[in-house]
Coordinates of C-alpha atoms (C1' of nucleotides) in Angstrom, one line a residue:
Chain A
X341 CA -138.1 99.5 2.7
X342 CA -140.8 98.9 5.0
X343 CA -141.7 102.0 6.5
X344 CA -144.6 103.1 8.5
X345 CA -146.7 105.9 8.4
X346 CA -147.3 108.3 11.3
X347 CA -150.5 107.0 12.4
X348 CA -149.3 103.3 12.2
X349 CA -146.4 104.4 14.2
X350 CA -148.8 106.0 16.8
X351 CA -150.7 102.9 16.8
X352 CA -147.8 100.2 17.7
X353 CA -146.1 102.3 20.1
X354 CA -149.8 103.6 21.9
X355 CA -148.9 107.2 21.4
X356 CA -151.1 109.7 19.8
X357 CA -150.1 111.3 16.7
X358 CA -149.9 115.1 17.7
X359 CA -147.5 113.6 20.7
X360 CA -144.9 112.2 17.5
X361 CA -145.0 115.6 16.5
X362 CA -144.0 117.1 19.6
X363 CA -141.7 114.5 20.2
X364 CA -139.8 115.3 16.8
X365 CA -139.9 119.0 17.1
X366 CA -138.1 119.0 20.6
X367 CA -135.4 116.6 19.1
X368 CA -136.5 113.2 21.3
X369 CA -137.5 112.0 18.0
X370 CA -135.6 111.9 14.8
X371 CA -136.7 113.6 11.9
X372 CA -137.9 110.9 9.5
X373 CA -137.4 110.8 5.8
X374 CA -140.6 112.2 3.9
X375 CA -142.7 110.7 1.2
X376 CA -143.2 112.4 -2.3
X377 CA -146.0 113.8 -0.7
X378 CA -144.2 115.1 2.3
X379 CA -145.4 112.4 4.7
X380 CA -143.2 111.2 7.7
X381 CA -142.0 107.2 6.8
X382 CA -140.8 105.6 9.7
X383 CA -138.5 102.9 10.3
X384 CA -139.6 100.0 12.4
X385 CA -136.7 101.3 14.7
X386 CA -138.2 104.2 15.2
X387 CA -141.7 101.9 17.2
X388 CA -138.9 100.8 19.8
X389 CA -137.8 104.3 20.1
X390 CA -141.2 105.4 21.2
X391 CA -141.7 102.8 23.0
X392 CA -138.8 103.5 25.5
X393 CA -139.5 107.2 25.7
X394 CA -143.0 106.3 26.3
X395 CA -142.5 103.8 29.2
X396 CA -140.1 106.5 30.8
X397 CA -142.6 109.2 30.9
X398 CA -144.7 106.6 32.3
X399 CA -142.6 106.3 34.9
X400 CA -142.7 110.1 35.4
X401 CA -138.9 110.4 34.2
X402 CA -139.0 114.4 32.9
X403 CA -138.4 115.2 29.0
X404 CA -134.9 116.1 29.7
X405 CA -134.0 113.2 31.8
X406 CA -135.3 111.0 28.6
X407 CA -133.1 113.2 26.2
X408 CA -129.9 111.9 28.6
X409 CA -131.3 108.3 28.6
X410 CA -131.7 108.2 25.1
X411 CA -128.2 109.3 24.3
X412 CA -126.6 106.6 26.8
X413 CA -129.0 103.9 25.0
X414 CA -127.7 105.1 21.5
X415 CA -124.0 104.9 22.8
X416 CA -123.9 101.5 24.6
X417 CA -120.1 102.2 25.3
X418 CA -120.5 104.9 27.9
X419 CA -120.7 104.6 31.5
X420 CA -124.4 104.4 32.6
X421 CA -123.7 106.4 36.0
X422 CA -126.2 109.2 34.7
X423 CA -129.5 106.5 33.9
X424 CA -128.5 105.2 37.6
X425 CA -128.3 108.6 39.1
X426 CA -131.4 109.9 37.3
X427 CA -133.3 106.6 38.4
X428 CA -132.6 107.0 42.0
X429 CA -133.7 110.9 41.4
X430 CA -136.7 109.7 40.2
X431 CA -137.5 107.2 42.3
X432 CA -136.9 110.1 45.5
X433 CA -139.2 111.9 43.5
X434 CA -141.8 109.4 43.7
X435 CA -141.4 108.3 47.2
X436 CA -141.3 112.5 47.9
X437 CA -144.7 112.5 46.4
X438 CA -146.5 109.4 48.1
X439 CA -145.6 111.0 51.3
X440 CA -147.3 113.9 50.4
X441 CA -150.1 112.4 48.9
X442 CA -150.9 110.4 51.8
X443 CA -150.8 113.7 54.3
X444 CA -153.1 114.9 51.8
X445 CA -155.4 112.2 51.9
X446 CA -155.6 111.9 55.7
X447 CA -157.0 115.1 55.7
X448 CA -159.7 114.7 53.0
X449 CA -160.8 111.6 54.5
X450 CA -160.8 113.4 57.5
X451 CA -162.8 116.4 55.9
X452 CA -165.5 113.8 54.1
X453 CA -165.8 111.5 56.9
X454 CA -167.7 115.0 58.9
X455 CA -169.4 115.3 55.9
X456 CA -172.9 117.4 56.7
X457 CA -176.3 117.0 55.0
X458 CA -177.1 121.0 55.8
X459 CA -176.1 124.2 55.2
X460 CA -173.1 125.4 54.1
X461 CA -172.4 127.7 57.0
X462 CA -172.6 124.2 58.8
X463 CA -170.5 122.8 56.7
X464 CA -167.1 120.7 58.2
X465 CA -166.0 120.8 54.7
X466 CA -166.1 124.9 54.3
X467 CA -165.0 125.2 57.8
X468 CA -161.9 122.7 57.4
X469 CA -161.0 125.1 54.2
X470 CA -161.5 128.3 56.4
X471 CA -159.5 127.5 59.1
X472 CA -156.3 125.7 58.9
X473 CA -155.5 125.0 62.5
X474 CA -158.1 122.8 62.5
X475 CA -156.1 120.2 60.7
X476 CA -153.2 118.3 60.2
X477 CA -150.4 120.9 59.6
X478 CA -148.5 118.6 57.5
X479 CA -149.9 118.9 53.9
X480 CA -148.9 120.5 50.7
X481 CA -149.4 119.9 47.6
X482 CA -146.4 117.9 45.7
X483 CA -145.0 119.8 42.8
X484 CA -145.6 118.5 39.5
X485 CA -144.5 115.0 39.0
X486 CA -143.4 116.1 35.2
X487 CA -146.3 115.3 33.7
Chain B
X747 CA -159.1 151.7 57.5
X748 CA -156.6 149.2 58.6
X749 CA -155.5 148.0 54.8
X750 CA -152.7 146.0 54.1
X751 CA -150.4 146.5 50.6
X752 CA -150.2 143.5 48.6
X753 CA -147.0 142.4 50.5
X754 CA -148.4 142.3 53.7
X755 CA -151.1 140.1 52.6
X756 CA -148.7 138.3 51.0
X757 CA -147.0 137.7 53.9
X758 CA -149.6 137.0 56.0
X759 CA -150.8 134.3 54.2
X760 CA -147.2 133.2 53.2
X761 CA -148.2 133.3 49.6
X762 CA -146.2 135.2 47.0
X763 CA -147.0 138.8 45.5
X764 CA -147.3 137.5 41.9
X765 CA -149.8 134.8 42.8
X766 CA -152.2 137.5 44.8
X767 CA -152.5 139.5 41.7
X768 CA -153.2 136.2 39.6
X769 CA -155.9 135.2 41.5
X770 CA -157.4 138.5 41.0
X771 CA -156.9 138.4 37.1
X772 CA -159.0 135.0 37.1
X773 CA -161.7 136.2 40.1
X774 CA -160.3 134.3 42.7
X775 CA -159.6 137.5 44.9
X776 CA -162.0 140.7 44.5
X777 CA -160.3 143.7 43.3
X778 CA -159.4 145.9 46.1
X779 CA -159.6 149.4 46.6
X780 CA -156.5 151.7 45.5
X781 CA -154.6 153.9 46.8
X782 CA -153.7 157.4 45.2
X783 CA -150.9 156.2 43.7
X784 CA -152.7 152.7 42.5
X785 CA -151.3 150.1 45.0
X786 CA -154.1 147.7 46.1
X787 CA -154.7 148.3 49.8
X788 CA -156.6 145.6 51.4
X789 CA -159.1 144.8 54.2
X790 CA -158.4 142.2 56.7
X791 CA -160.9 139.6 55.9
X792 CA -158.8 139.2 52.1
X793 CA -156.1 137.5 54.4
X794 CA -158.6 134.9 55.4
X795 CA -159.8 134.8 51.8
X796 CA -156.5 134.1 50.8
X797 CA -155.6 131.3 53.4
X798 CA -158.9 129.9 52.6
X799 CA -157.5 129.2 48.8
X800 CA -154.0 128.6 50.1
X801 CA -155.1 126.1 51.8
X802 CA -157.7 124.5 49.3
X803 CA -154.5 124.6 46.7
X804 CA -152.2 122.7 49.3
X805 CA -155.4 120.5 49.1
X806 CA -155.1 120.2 45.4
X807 CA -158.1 121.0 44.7
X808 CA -158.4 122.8 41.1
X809 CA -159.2 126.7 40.9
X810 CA -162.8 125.8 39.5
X811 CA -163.5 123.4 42.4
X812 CA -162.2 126.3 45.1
X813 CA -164.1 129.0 42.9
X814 CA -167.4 126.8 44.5
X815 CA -166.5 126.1 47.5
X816 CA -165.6 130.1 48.2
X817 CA -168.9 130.8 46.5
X818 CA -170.6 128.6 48.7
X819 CA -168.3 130.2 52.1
X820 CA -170.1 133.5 51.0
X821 CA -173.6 132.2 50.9
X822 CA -173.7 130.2 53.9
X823 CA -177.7 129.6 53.4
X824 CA -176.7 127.6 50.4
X825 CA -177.0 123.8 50.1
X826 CA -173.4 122.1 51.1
X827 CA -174.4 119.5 48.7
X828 CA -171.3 120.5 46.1
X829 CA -168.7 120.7 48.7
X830 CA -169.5 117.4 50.2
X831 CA -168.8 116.3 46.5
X832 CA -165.7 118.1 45.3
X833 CA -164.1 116.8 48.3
X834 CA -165.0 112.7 47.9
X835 CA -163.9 113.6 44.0
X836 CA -160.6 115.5 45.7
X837 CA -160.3 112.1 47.8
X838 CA -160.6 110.2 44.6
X839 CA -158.2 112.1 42.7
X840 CA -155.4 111.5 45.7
X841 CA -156.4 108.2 46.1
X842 CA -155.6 107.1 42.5
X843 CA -152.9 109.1 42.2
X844 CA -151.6 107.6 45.0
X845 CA -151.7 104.0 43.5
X846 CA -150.4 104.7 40.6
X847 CA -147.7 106.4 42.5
X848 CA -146.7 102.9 44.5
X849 CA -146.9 101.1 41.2
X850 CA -144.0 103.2 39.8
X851 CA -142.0 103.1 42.7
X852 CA -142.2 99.7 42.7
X853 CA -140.7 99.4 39.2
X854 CA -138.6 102.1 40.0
X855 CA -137.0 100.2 42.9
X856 CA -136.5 97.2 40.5
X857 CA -134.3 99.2 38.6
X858 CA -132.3 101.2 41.0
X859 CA -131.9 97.9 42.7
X860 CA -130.7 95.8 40.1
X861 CA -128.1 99.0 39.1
X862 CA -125.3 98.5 37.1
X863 CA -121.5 99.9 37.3
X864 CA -120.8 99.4 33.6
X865 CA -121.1 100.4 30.8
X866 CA -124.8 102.1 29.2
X867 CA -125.1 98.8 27.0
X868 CA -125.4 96.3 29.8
X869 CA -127.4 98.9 32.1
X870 CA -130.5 97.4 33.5
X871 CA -132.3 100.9 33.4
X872 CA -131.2 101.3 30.1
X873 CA -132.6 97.9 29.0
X874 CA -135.9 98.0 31.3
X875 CA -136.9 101.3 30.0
X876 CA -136.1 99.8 26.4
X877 CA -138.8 96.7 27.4
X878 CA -141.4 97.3 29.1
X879 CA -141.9 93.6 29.0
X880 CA -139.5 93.4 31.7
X881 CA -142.0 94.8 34.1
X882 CA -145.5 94.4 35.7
X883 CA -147.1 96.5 33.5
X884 CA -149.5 97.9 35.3
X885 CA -148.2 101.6 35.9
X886 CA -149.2 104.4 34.2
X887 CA -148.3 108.8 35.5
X888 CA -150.6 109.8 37.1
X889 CA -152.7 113.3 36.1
X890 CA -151.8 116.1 37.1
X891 CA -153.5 116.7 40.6
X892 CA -153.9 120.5 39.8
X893 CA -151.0 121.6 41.4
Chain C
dC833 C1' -162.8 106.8 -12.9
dC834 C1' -165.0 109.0 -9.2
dT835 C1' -166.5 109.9 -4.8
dG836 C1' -166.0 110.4 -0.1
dC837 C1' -163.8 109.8 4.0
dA838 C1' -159.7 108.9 6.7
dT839 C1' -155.3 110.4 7.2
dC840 C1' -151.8 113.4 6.6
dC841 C1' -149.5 118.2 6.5
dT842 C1' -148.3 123.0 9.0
dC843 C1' -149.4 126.4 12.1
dT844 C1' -151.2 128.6 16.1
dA845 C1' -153.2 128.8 20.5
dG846 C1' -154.9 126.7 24.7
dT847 C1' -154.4 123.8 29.0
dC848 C1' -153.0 124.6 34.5
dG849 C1' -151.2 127.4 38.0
dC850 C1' -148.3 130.0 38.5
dT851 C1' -143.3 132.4 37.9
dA852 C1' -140.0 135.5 36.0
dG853 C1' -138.6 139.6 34.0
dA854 C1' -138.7 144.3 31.8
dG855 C1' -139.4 148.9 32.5
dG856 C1' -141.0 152.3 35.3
dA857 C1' -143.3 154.8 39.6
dT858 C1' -143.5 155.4 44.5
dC859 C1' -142.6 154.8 49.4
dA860 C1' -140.1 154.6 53.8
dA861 C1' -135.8 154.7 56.4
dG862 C1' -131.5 156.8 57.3
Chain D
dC378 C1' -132.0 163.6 49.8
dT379 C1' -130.7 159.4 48.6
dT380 C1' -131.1 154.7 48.4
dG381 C1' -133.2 150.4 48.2
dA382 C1' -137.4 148.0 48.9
dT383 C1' -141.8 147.6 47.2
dC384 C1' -145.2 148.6 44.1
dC385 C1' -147.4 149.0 39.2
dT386 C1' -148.5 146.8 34.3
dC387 C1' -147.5 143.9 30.8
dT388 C1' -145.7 140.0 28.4
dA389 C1' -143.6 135.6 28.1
dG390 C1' -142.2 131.2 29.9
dC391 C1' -142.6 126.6 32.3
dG392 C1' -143.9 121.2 31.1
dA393 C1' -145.9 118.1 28.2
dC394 C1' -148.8 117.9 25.6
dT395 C1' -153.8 118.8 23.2
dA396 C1' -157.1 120.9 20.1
dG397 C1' -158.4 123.1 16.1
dA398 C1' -158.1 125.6 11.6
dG399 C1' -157.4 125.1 6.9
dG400 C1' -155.8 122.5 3.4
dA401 C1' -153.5 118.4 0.6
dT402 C1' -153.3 113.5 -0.1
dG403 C1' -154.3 108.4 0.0
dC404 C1' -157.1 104.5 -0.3
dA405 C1' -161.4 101.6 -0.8
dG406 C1' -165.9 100.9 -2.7
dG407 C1' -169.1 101.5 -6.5

DNA sequence: CCTGCATCCTCTAGTCGCTAGAGGATCAAG
DNA sequence: CTTGATCCTCTAGCGACTAGAGGATGCAGG
């Protein structure tokens, strides 16, 4: 019965402790068995659990999209359509954002490039904000990449 | 006394209603006059207000960083210095962002590549999200960019 | 054995930038 | 005069945590 406490947990799988917590309150995370003294003891299974749903936030996959992965990796019998499917989705998402990103950057580099020493009245950067015609139309922001 | 009502302005600077009377709650917007009957009725120059942080948001620049840089388009006399700045760190911010962007698509084009038909136990997304070994390592979500 | 500090526990509230909805008043067009 | 759009305030919710209060426990050194 090797079992790990929280913190080592937190440590192996690089997550911070309060994020466990989360984790096991929402359901990603199984509740463990408690100590005596009502402290979470982990099974070494539970590091390569972590590990996964930390590598797929990494990748920006959302909290529910993890819940589904999870499930298909705990029932290796099932058809993986859904992790392919939410993969591509992602990976749209992803691409979605760059192409925004990079409109957005244009502009910026546009906006410091005229950078002014002066006043602000003078300034390119004000003036840019103020007046939108004067740019690149083709910018907004990209919505929340889950995380 | 040209005013306009909140959906006017709304529409004008093709934000939404909700979002007008949220950036008045945190100072964004001035409180306009009211009516009689308590609807905010507002001067022109709000619309160019509101565009001005419409367009700051599309941007992605955080609220704090546009609460300067509307400060500094009312005092015109004022040193530009801090607008030069928030835009190079804006530039910064997309710039990263958009690195660590490509790296996950990268490894998100690995695995939607190498796709499976089966069943979730011999699914490559499945198994790279269970190893991260079986990646470059080097991605990691991005912040949020304030959006 | 004792001290002291690290770690653990639960709970609540805060982050960011909105968005949604309840419950009600008012306006403008037909 | 009625109907439906718009307005008002207020509260709560989103996603994915993060921070902090206030207290209990564990472990290592002296």
């Amino acid at each position: 019965m090797m079992s790990l406490t929280i913190g080592k947990l937190a440590a192996a799988a690089d997550v911070k402790v309060p994020t466990i917590r989360f984790y096991e309150q929402i359901g990603l995370l199984p509740e463990p068995v408690r100590t005596v003294s009502d402290r979470r003891a982990y099974d070494p299974a539970a590091v390569r659990r972590l590990a996964f749903i930390k590598h797929a936030r990494q990748l920006g996959f959302p909290i529910e999209a993890i819940r589904t992965l999870l499930d298909l990796a705990d029932h290796p019998e099932r058809s993986c359509e859904d992790a392919n499917s939410l993969a591509q989705e992602q990976l749209t998402t992803v691409e979605t954002k760059i192409a925004q990103l990079e409109a957005l950057r244009s502009e910026l580099r546009r906006m410091v490039a005229a950078g002014c020493q002066g006043i602000a009245g003078d300034c390119r950067v004000i003036e840019t904000l103020a007046d939108h015609g004067l740019c690149g139309r083709d910018h907004s922001v990209p919505g929340r990449l889950s995380s």
